[in-house]
């Protein structure tokens, strides 16, 4: 056997992976016991290929990030050319690079009015840590240093660093090491299907927003710095808030003079059929977190969009902002982001998802609501969720939670489609390039996985 053949053997890779590689959000021993990882070797368009040659339809755009699909030579060329011209230089100490400048100008133009400055990092987590620090600094400078508390939602996801995991409302993440840090508070999420009971979605949306006001009053408005939320919670299970939610959240933030932050890491760059989730819900945030779709995941890059209210004060009164990363404004990542945005614009991917393929995909997904295992299908643009229930009428949940989701996800793997199970909610977020034919194939495969899980659970 040649060295190449040995290196290319799935068994050899799996063994080395099991021995040496600790995967994120993974039960290390459990993965090993199941025989190790599936090894993805190639991808083109919306199709992945594993080391055994199996083709898999990627209904999740990697981790909600490969918005323009796989195999884009233009992005590889942009990275190659920038690497030859200037592979790295920092943006500390009064220096900048052309891609970081041009991308800042582009992002200021693309994002909602008033967000005209950009602070770069490499991940969504780092960007959210930056936001936590920046809003507290803002209130110090504004003469209200007691405003340090930040409110977010249970089951929201904002990242895995200490501050970002504290901002997030994921209980297992908090339990890992005793988070949240002081000053991070959580309120109920606008999850009507799971928590709305007998209320109408509209009334529930108002009630979920009111929980933010209750928390503000409990803490004392003079101690609250900001509220942060994903326009649509992604990792929490594609929680699409009732229409009444965001207008009320904005009213509350304004009434108590609290900064409003939209975490657009998943919703940004066309996912909802709008450039940003803030456009979909007419949110006017003071700051915005961007990552993932900014480069379609081809390189790590994130950005904090800073609104004029915050930026003007940091600018005029702040002196040195003592925070930053080696890779803030990395020139290669910024060059790839610029090319990625050019592709989204030239191929009119946002318009396509808004007018054509998004409504089509949602219509096809909605047909799954007839399935005996499905209690609700919801979605907008190219993001969607399928709720699995024991009983449709009462929205009955599985015990233990996640039993049906895990079974369904395992069938997805066998069938060759990626859909993520969040408890008993199956979620999808395919690349924005998905065609109608590929949408048909995606839904066909999801239906087969639902059939398989229903048979396992003896649900007819
Ligand atoms: N915010 C949101 C809304 C996210 O979905 C994620 C990642 N899934 C993050 C922040 C964290 O991003 P990263 O994993 O790049 O740190």
Short mmCIF file of C-alpha atoms and ligand atoms in Angstrom, two decimals:
data_model
loop_
_atom_site.label_atom_id
_atom_site.label_comp_id
_atom_site.label_asym_id
_atom_site.label_seq_id
_atom_site.Cartn_x
_atom_site.Cartn_y
_atom_site.Cartn_z
CA UNK A 1 0.00 0.00 0.00
CA UNK A 2 1.39 3.43 -0.88
CA UNK A 3 1.59 6.14 1.75
CA UNK A 4 -1.07 8.02 -0.20
CA UNK A 5 -3.50 5.11 -0.07
CA UNK A 6 -2.93 4.68 3.63
CA UNK A 7 -3.49 8.40 4.25
CA UNK A 8 -6.64 8.24 2.19
CA UNK A 9 -8.14 5.32 3.99
CA UNK A 10 -11.26 6.14 5.93
CA UNK A 11 -10.36 3.68 8.67
CA UNK A 12 -6.93 5.26 9.17
CA UNK A 13 -8.37 8.76 9.26
CA UNK A 14 -11.07 7.70 11.69
CA UNK A 15 -8.60 6.04 14.01
CA UNK A 16 -6.32 9.10 14.06
CA UNK A 17 -9.31 11.40 14.51
CA UNK A 18 -10.56 9.35 17.44
CA UNK A 19 -7.12 9.26 19.03
CA UNK A 20 -6.12 12.90 18.67
CA UNK A 21 -8.99 15.19 17.79
CA UNK A 22 -11.42 16.66 20.32
CA UNK A 23 -14.51 17.84 18.43
CA UNK A 24 -16.69 20.81 19.48
CA UNK A 25 -20.02 20.09 21.20
CA UNK A 26 -19.23 16.38 21.17
CA UNK A 27 -19.37 13.49 23.64
CA UNK A 28 -15.80 12.33 22.96
CA UNK A 29 -16.26 8.80 24.21
CA UNK A 30 -19.68 8.47 22.57
CA UNK A 31 -18.27 9.45 19.18
CA UNK A 32 -15.51 6.87 19.49
CA UNK A 33 -18.01 4.19 20.56
CA UNK A 34 -20.11 4.91 17.47
CA UNK A 35 -17.11 4.22 15.24
CA UNK A 36 -15.81 7.76 14.83
CA UNK A 37 -16.49 10.64 12.51
CA UNK A 38 -17.87 10.83 9.02
CA UNK A 39 -15.07 12.36 7.00
CA UNK A 40 -16.07 14.98 4.47
CA UNK A 41 -13.54 15.32 1.69
CA UNK A 42 -15.09 17.44 -1.08
CA UNK A 43 -18.08 19.58 -1.97
CA UNK A 44 -19.63 21.28 -4.97
CA UNK A 45 -22.74 23.44 -5.07
CA UNK A 46 -25.05 22.06 -2.38
CA UNK A 47 -23.52 18.57 -2.41
CA UNK A 48 -20.95 17.17 0.00
CA UNK A 49 -18.90 14.05 -0.61
CA UNK A 50 -17.50 11.83 2.12
CA UNK A 51 -14.36 9.69 2.14
CA UNK A 52 -16.40 6.67 1.03
CA UNK A 53 -17.65 8.53 -2.03
CA UNK A 54 -21.22 9.04 -0.72
CA UNK A 55 -22.99 12.22 -1.88
CA UNK A 56 -24.89 14.17 0.76
CA UNK A 57 -27.28 17.06 0.17
CA UNK A 58 -26.21 19.79 2.60
CA UNK A 59 -29.43 21.19 3.98
CA UNK A 60 -27.50 23.18 6.62
CA UNK A 61 -24.91 25.13 4.55
CA UNK A 62 -22.20 23.63 6.74
CA UNK A 63 -22.98 25.40 10.02
CA UNK A 64 -25.44 27.91 8.52
CA UNK A 65 -22.60 29.62 6.68
CA UNK A 66 -21.95 28.47 3.11
CA UNK A 67 -24.44 30.91 1.62
CA UNK A 68 -23.01 30.92 -1.93
CA UNK A 69 -22.52 27.15 -1.99
CA UNK A 70 -19.34 25.11 -2.28
CA UNK A 71 -16.67 25.08 -4.98
CA UNK A 72 -16.50 28.79 -5.81
CA UNK A 73 -13.31 29.35 -7.77
CA UNK A 74 -13.71 33.11 -7.50
CA UNK A 75 -13.33 32.93 -3.73
CA UNK A 76 -10.28 30.68 -4.00
CA UNK A 77 -8.74 33.15 -6.50
CA UNK A 78 -9.50 36.16 -4.32
CA UNK A 79 -7.73 34.44 -1.41
CA UNK A 80 -4.79 33.35 -3.58
CA UNK A 81 -4.24 36.78 -5.08
CA UNK A 82 -4.49 38.53 -1.73
CA UNK A 83 -2.10 36.02 -0.17
CA UNK A 84 0.47 36.78 -2.85
CA UNK A 85 0.01 40.55 -2.54
CA UNK A 86 -0.16 40.68 1.26
CA UNK A 87 -1.04 37.55 3.26
CA UNK A 88 -1.19 39.33 6.58
CA UNK A 89 -0.85 42.65 8.15
CA UNK A 90 -2.51 43.95 11.28
CA UNK A 91 -4.86 46.86 11.73
CA UNK A 92 -3.37 47.97 15.06
CA UNK A 93 -0.88 50.86 15.35
CA UNK A 94 -2.29 53.21 12.73
CA UNK A 95 -2.19 50.78 9.79
CA UNK A 96 -4.85 49.36 7.50
CA UNK A 97 -5.00 47.18 4.39
CA UNK A 98 -7.04 47.83 1.22
CA UNK A 99 -9.42 44.84 1.70
CA UNK A 100 -10.25 45.82 5.30
CA UNK A 101 -11.01 49.39 4.20
CA UNK A 102 -13.05 48.41 1.16
CA UNK A 103 -15.05 45.84 3.12
CA UNK A 104 -15.84 48.39 5.84
CA UNK A 105 -17.22 50.77 3.24
CA UNK A 106 -19.25 47.97 1.65
CA UNK A 107 -20.72 46.75 4.96
CA UNK A 108 -21.65 50.28 5.96
CA UNK A 109 -23.55 50.59 2.68
CA UNK A 110 -25.28 47.18 2.92
CA UNK A 111 -26.40 47.25 6.56
CA UNK A 112 -29.32 49.35 7.85
CA UNK A 113 -28.90 53.10 8.00
CA UNK A 114 -26.87 54.46 10.89
CA UNK A 115 -24.56 51.44 11.15
CA UNK A 116 -21.56 53.06 9.54
CA UNK A 117 -18.52 51.74 11.44
CA UNK A 118 -17.05 48.25 11.63
CA UNK A 119 -14.89 46.45 14.19
CA UNK A 120 -13.49 43.12 12.96
CA UNK A 121 -12.83 39.78 14.61
CA UNK A 122 -12.64 36.20 13.35
CA UNK A 123 -15.65 34.48 14.91
CA UNK A 124 -19.18 35.29 15.97
CA UNK A 125 -18.13 34.64 19.57
CA UNK A 126 -15.32 37.19 19.45
CA UNK A 127 -17.61 39.72 17.83
CA UNK A 128 -20.16 39.27 20.62
CA UNK A 129 -17.44 39.56 23.28
CA UNK A 130 -16.46 42.80 21.59
CA UNK A 131 -20.05 44.00 21.80
CA UNK A 132 -20.30 43.21 25.52
CA UNK A 133 -17.17 45.27 26.15
CA UNK A 134 -18.13 48.06 23.79
CA UNK A 135 -21.59 48.67 25.22
CA UNK A 136 -20.22 48.82 28.76
CA UNK A 137 -17.55 51.25 27.61
CA UNK A 138 -20.22 53.33 25.88
CA UNK A 139 -22.21 53.71 29.09
CA UNK A 140 -19.06 54.62 31.08
CA UNK A 141 -18.41 57.39 28.59
CA UNK A 142 -22.07 58.42 28.64
CA UNK A 143 -21.72 59.05 32.37
CA UNK A 144 -23.85 56.07 33.40
CA UNK A 145 -21.27 53.45 34.43
CA UNK A 146 -23.88 51.50 36.41
CA UNK A 147 -25.38 50.38 33.11
CA UNK A 148 -23.52 47.07 32.88
CA UNK A 149 -26.32 44.49 32.72
CA UNK A 150 -27.03 42.85 29.41
CA UNK A 151 -30.28 41.01 28.75
CA UNK A 152 -30.73 38.16 26.26
CA UNK A 153 -32.97 35.12 25.87
CA UNK A 154 -33.04 31.60 27.24
CA UNK A 155 -32.10 29.28 24.38
CA UNK A 156 -30.48 32.10 22.42
CA UNK A 157 -27.05 31.34 20.98
CA UNK A 158 -24.29 33.93 20.81
CA UNK A 159 -21.11 31.83 20.86
CA UNK A 160 -18.76 29.76 22.98
CA UNK A 161 -16.28 32.15 24.60
CA UNK A 162 -16.95 33.11 28.24
CA UNK A 163 -18.84 36.32 27.49
CA UNK A 164 -20.60 35.00 24.39
CA UNK A 165 -21.71 31.84 26.21
CA UNK A 166 -22.93 34.07 29.06
CA UNK A 167 -24.88 36.16 26.57
CA UNK A 168 -26.33 32.94 25.20
CA UNK A 169 -29.06 31.18 27.07
CA UNK A 170 -28.00 27.57 26.57
CA UNK A 171 -28.29 25.73 29.86
CA UNK A 172 -25.76 22.94 29.15
CA UNK A 173 -23.19 25.57 28.19
CA UNK A 174 -23.76 27.45 31.44
CA UNK A 175 -23.54 24.21 33.42
CA UNK A 176 -20.17 23.34 31.85
CA UNK A 177 -18.28 25.83 34.00
CA UNK A 178 -20.68 27.87 36.10
CA UNK A 179 -21.75 30.61 33.71
CA UNK A 180 -23.22 33.12 33.16
CA UNK A 181 -20.66 35.71 34.25
CA UNK A 182 -22.06 38.48 36.46
CA UNK A 183 -24.18 41.02 34.62
CA UNK A 184 -25.74 38.66 32.05
CA UNK A 185 -29.48 37.99 32.42
CA UNK A 186 -31.94 35.90 30.48
CA UNK A 187 -35.64 36.11 29.73
CA UNK A 188 -38.10 33.85 27.94
CA UNK A 189 -37.83 33.27 24.21
CA UNK A 190 -40.61 34.02 21.69
CA UNK A 191 -41.18 30.31 21.00
CA UNK A 192 -44.92 30.10 20.47
CA UNK A 193 -45.08 26.44 19.40
CA UNK A 194 -43.19 25.24 22.46
CA UNK A 195 -44.24 27.73 25.11
CA UNK A 196 -47.26 29.65 23.85
CA UNK A 197 -49.89 27.37 25.40
CA UNK A 198 -53.40 28.59 24.63
CA UNK A 199 -52.33 32.14 23.76
CA UNK A 200 -52.59 33.40 20.21
CA UNK A 201 -49.17 33.90 18.57
CA UNK A 202 -49.75 37.68 18.58
CA UNK A 203 -50.54 37.80 22.31
CA UNK A 204 -47.66 35.48 23.07
CA UNK A 205 -45.26 37.71 21.12
CA UNK A 206 -46.26 40.66 23.29
CA UNK A 207 -45.94 38.58 26.46
CA UNK A 208 -42.45 37.39 25.47
CA UNK A 209 -41.38 40.99 24.80
CA UNK A 210 -42.89 42.06 28.10
CA UNK A 211 -40.54 39.63 29.87
CA UNK A 212 -37.70 41.91 28.76
CA UNK A 213 -39.43 44.92 30.32
CA UNK A 214 -40.09 42.98 33.52
CA UNK A 215 -36.37 42.11 33.72
CA UNK A 216 -35.40 45.73 33.07
CA UNK A 217 -37.65 46.90 35.89
CA UNK A 218 -36.40 44.14 38.22
CA UNK A 219 -32.75 45.10 37.61
CA UNK A 220 -33.47 48.84 37.51
CA UNK A 221 -33.37 50.56 34.11
CA UNK A 222 -30.42 52.67 35.25
CA UNK A 223 -28.33 49.43 35.43
CA UNK A 224 -29.22 47.98 32.05
CA UNK A 225 -26.83 48.49 29.13
CA UNK A 226 -28.31 46.48 26.28
CA UNK A 227 -30.60 43.79 24.98
CA UNK A 228 -29.24 41.35 22.39
CA UNK A 229 -31.20 38.89 20.28
CA UNK A 230 -31.05 36.95 17.05
CA UNK A 231 -33.84 38.20 14.74
CA UNK A 232 -34.64 34.49 14.32
CA UNK A 233 -32.99 32.17 16.86
CA UNK A 234 -31.05 29.66 14.79
CA UNK A 235 -29.20 27.16 16.96
CA UNK A 236 -32.08 27.25 19.46
CA UNK A 237 -34.30 25.58 16.85
CA UNK A 238 -35.23 28.24 14.27
CA UNK A 239 -37.54 30.16 16.58
CA UNK A 240 -39.48 32.51 14.32
CA UNK A 241 -40.99 35.15 16.59
CA UNK A 242 -44.61 36.22 16.22
CA UNK A 243 -44.97 39.42 14.16
CA UNK A 244 -45.88 41.31 17.33
CA UNK A 245 -42.54 40.58 19.04
CA UNK A 246 -39.87 42.81 17.52
CA UNK A 247 -41.94 46.03 17.36
CA UNK A 248 -42.67 45.63 21.08
CA UNK A 249 -39.01 44.84 21.89
CA UNK A 250 -37.98 48.00 20.08
CA UNK A 251 -40.57 50.05 21.92
CA UNK A 252 -39.33 48.72 25.27
CA UNK A 253 -35.65 49.37 24.51
CA UNK A 254 -36.46 52.91 23.43
CA UNK A 255 -38.66 53.59 26.46
CA UNK A 256 -35.83 52.61 28.84
CA UNK A 257 -33.01 54.00 26.67
CA UNK A 258 -31.40 50.57 26.29
CA UNK A 259 -29.13 49.69 23.37
CA UNK A 260 -30.60 47.13 20.98
CA UNK A 261 -28.26 44.61 19.40
CA UNK A 262 -29.15 42.26 16.56
CA UNK A 263 -27.02 39.12 16.35
CA UNK A 264 -27.18 38.53 12.60
CA UNK A 265 -24.57 35.76 12.52
CA UNK A 266 -27.12 33.35 11.00
CA UNK A 267 -29.78 35.72 9.66
CA UNK A 268 -27.33 37.96 7.77
CA UNK A 269 -26.35 37.86 4.11
CA UNK A 270 -29.61 36.69 2.59
CA UNK A 271 -30.66 33.79 4.79
CA UNK A 272 -34.20 35.13 5.28
CA UNK A 273 -34.63 36.49 1.74
CA UNK A 274 -33.49 39.90 2.98
CA UNK A 275 -29.93 41.09 3.37
CA UNK A 276 -30.37 40.99 7.16
CA UNK A 277 -32.97 39.70 9.59
CA UNK A 278 -33.24 43.32 10.73
CA UNK A 279 -34.63 44.21 7.29
CA UNK A 280 -37.21 41.43 7.56
CA UNK A 281 -38.54 42.64 10.93
CA UNK A 282 -37.78 46.33 10.48
CA UNK A 283 -35.40 46.27 13.45
CA UNK A 284 -33.26 49.37 13.87
CA UNK A 285 -30.37 48.06 15.95
CA UNK A 286 -27.69 50.15 17.61
CA UNK A 287 -25.17 47.39 16.84
CA UNK A 288 -25.10 44.22 14.77
CA UNK A 289 -23.03 41.01 14.88
CA UNK A 290 -21.99 39.57 11.52
CA UNK A 291 -20.07 36.35 10.75
CA UNK A 292 -20.68 33.09 8.83
CA UNK A 293 -22.31 34.29 5.56
CA UNK A 294 -19.96 37.30 5.43
CA UNK A 295 -17.41 34.98 3.74
CA UNK A 296 -19.81 32.06 3.17
CA UNK A 297 -17.55 30.25 5.64
CA UNK A 298 -14.64 30.09 3.15
CA UNK A 299 -12.45 31.86 5.73
CA UNK A 300 -13.11 32.90 9.34
CA UNK A 301 -14.25 36.50 9.66
CA UNK A 302 -16.71 38.39 11.83
CA UNK A 303 -17.67 42.00 12.23
CA UNK A 304 -19.42 44.24 14.70
CA UNK A 305 -21.43 46.95 12.99
CA UNK A 306 -21.46 49.96 15.28
CA UNK A 307 -24.22 52.53 15.05
CA UNK A 308 -23.56 56.25 15.12
CA UNK A 309 -24.86 56.71 18.66
CA UNK A 310 -22.21 54.37 20.11
CA UNK A 311 -19.42 55.07 17.61
CA UNK A 312 -19.68 58.86 17.91
CA UNK A 313 -19.16 58.77 21.67
CA UNK A 314 -16.33 56.21 21.53
CA UNK A 315 -14.78 58.43 18.88
CA UNK A 316 -15.16 61.79 20.61
CA UNK A 317 -14.63 60.84 24.25
CA UNK A 318 -13.21 57.31 24.33
CA UNK A 319 -9.47 57.65 23.86
CA UNK A 320 -7.87 54.28 23.17
CA UNK A 321 -10.34 51.40 22.86
CA UNK A 322 -8.22 48.77 24.59
CA UNK A 323 -9.46 45.68 22.76
CA UNK A 324 -8.63 43.87 19.51
CA UNK A 325 -7.40 40.69 17.87
CA UNK A 326 -4.32 39.73 15.87
CA UNK A 327 -6.65 38.86 13.01
CA UNK A 328 -8.98 41.88 13.25
CA UNK A 329 -9.50 42.89 9.61
CA UNK A 330 -7.39 40.01 8.23
CA UNK A 331 -6.70 41.06 4.62
CA UNK A 332 -7.28 37.64 3.06
CA UNK A 333 -10.55 37.07 4.94
CA UNK A 334 -11.70 40.59 3.99
CA UNK A 335 -10.78 40.04 0.32
CA UNK A 336 -12.82 36.82 0.32
CA UNK A 337 -15.75 38.60 2.03
CA UNK A 338 -15.73 41.30 -0.67
CA UNK A 339 -15.76 38.69 -3.44
CA UNK A 340 -18.46 36.69 -1.63
CA UNK A 341 -20.67 39.78 -1.38
CA UNK A 342 -20.02 40.50 -5.07
CA UNK A 343 -21.26 36.97 -5.91
CA UNK A 344 -24.40 37.44 -3.78
CA UNK A 345 -25.09 40.74 -5.56
CA UNK A 346 -24.28 39.63 -9.11
CA UNK A 347 -26.30 36.42 -8.87
CA UNK A 348 -29.10 38.28 -7.08
CA UNK A 349 -29.20 35.52 -4.48
CA UNK A 350 -31.10 37.61 -1.92
CA UNK A 351 -33.77 38.50 -4.48
CA UNK A 352 -33.91 34.91 -5.70
CA UNK A 353 -34.50 33.57 -2.18
CA UNK A 354 -37.04 36.34 -1.51
CA UNK A 355 -39.06 36.02 -4.72
CA UNK A 356 -38.54 32.55 -6.09
CA UNK A 357 -36.66 29.71 -4.42
CA UNK A 358 -37.45 30.77 -0.83
CA UNK A 359 -41.25 30.73 -1.23
CA UNK A 360 -40.91 27.52 -3.26
CA UNK A 361 -38.83 25.78 -0.58
CA UNK A 362 -41.24 26.94 2.15
CA UNK A 363 -44.19 25.63 0.15
CA UNK A 364 -42.54 22.23 -0.27
CA UNK A 365 -41.52 22.08 3.40
CA UNK A 366 -45.07 23.02 4.40
CA UNK A 367 -46.31 19.84 2.68
CA UNK A 368 -44.49 17.91 5.44
CA UNK A 369 -47.01 19.28 7.96
CA UNK A 370 -49.35 16.46 6.83
CA UNK A 371 -46.89 13.86 8.10
CA UNK A 372 -48.11 12.02 11.23
CA UNK A 373 -44.91 12.90 13.11
CA UNK A 374 -45.04 16.63 12.35
CA UNK A 375 -46.74 19.23 14.56
CA UNK A 376 -45.65 22.39 12.79
CA UNK A 377 -43.53 23.53 9.88
CA UNK A 378 -42.31 27.13 10.00
CA UNK A 379 -39.81 29.12 8.04
CA UNK A 380 -38.94 32.12 5.93
CA UNK A 381 -36.58 32.39 3.00
CA UNK A 382 -34.00 29.63 3.33
CA UNK A 383 -34.37 28.83 7.02
CA UNK A 384 -36.96 26.44 8.38
CA UNK A 385 -37.97 24.10 11.18
CA UNK A 386 -40.07 20.96 11.46
CA UNK A 387 -41.46 20.17 14.91
CA UNK A 388 -41.82 16.48 15.73
CA UNK A 389 -44.68 15.61 18.09
CA UNK A 390 -46.36 12.62 19.69
CA UNK A 391 -49.74 14.20 19.03
CA UNK A 392 -50.57 17.01 16.62
CA UNK A 393 -53.61 18.51 18.36
CA UNK A 394 -52.01 18.88 21.80
CA UNK A 395 -48.48 19.61 20.43
CA UNK A 396 -47.38 16.58 22.52
CA UNK A 397 -43.63 16.36 23.14
CA UNK A 398 -41.41 13.30 23.32
CA UNK A 399 -40.04 11.91 26.52
CA UNK A 400 -37.11 11.88 26.78
CA UNK A 401 -36.78 15.07 24.79
CA UNK A 402 -34.81 14.60 21.60
CA UNK A 403 -35.74 10.96 21.06
CA UNK A 404 -37.56 11.58 17.77
CA UNK A 405 -35.08 14.23 16.62
CA UNK A 406 -32.13 11.89 17.12
CA UNK A 407 -33.85 9.07 15.24
CA UNK A 408 -34.82 11.40 12.41
CA UNK A 409 -31.31 12.83 12.19
CA UNK A 410 -29.85 9.30 12.03
CA UNK A 411 -32.16 8.51 9.12
CA UNK A 412 -31.06 11.74 7.42
CA UNK A 413 -27.45 10.55 7.65
CA UNK A 414 -28.35 7.19 6.08
CA UNK A 415 -30.42 8.83 3.35
CA UNK A 416 -27.73 11.38 2.50
CA UNK A 417 -29.14 14.70 3.64
CA UNK A 418 -27.92 17.07 6.35
CA UNK A 419 -30.60 18.41 8.66
CA UNK A 420 -29.84 19.25 12.27
CA UNK A 421 -31.89 17.99 15.21
CA UNK A 422 -32.39 20.55 17.99
CA UNK A 423 -34.17 18.40 20.54
CA UNK A 424 -37.21 17.25 18.55
CA UNK A 425 -37.04 20.08 16.05
CA UNK A 426 -35.46 19.35 12.67
CA UNK A 427 -33.91 22.45 11.15
CA UNK A 428 -32.75 23.31 7.65
CA UNK A 429 -30.82 26.25 6.18
CA UNK A 430 -29.51 25.27 2.73
CA UNK A 431 -27.12 27.32 0.58
CA UNK A 432 -28.85 30.27 -1.12
CA UNK A 433 -27.97 28.73 -4.48
CA UNK A 434 -30.28 25.72 -3.96
CA UNK A 435 -32.44 25.28 -7.09
CA UNK A 436 -36.10 24.27 -7.19
CA UNK A 437 -35.07 20.75 -8.26
CA UNK A 438 -32.65 20.53 -5.35
CA UNK A 439 -35.36 21.84 -3.01
CA UNK A 440 -37.59 18.98 -4.22
CA UNK A 441 -34.77 16.52 -3.53
CA UNK A 442 -34.16 18.02 -0.07
CA UNK A 443 -37.82 17.72 0.90
CA UNK A 444 -38.07 14.22 -0.58
CA UNK A 445 -35.15 13.08 1.56
CA UNK A 446 -36.54 14.79 4.67
CA UNK A 447 -39.86 13.00 4.12
CA UNK A 448 -38.07 9.65 3.91
CA UNK A 449 -36.23 10.41 7.16
CA UNK A 450 -39.54 11.32 8.84
CA UNK A 451 -41.05 8.05 7.58
CA UNK A 452 -38.12 6.14 9.04
CA UNK A 453 -38.36 7.86 12.43
CA UNK A 454 -42.16 7.42 12.54
CA UNK A 455 -41.73 3.69 11.85
CA UNK A 456 -39.12 3.40 14.64
CA UNK A 457 -41.51 5.18 17.03
CA UNK A 458 -44.53 3.22 15.83
CA UNK A 459 -46.37 6.43 14.94
CA UNK A 460 -48.85 6.05 12.05
N1 LIG B 1 -24.19 34.11 17.13
C1 LIG B 1 -25.03 33.29 16.50
C2 LIG B 1 -26.43 33.73 16.25
C3 LIG B 1 -24.60 32.04 16.06
O1 LIG B 1 -25.44 31.22 15.43
C4 LIG B 1 -23.26 31.67 16.29
C5 LIG B 1 -22.71 30.34 15.80
N2 LIG B 1 -23.59 29.36 15.47
C6 LIG B 1 -22.44 32.55 16.98
C7 LIG B 1 -22.92 33.77 17.37
C8 LIG B 1 -21.01 32.19 17.30
O2 LIG B 1 -20.24 32.19 16.18
P1 LIG B 1 -18.83 31.40 16.16
O3 LIG B 1 -19.14 29.94 16.25
O4 LIG B 1 -18.24 31.83 14.86
O5 LIG B 1 -18.05 31.90 17.32
#
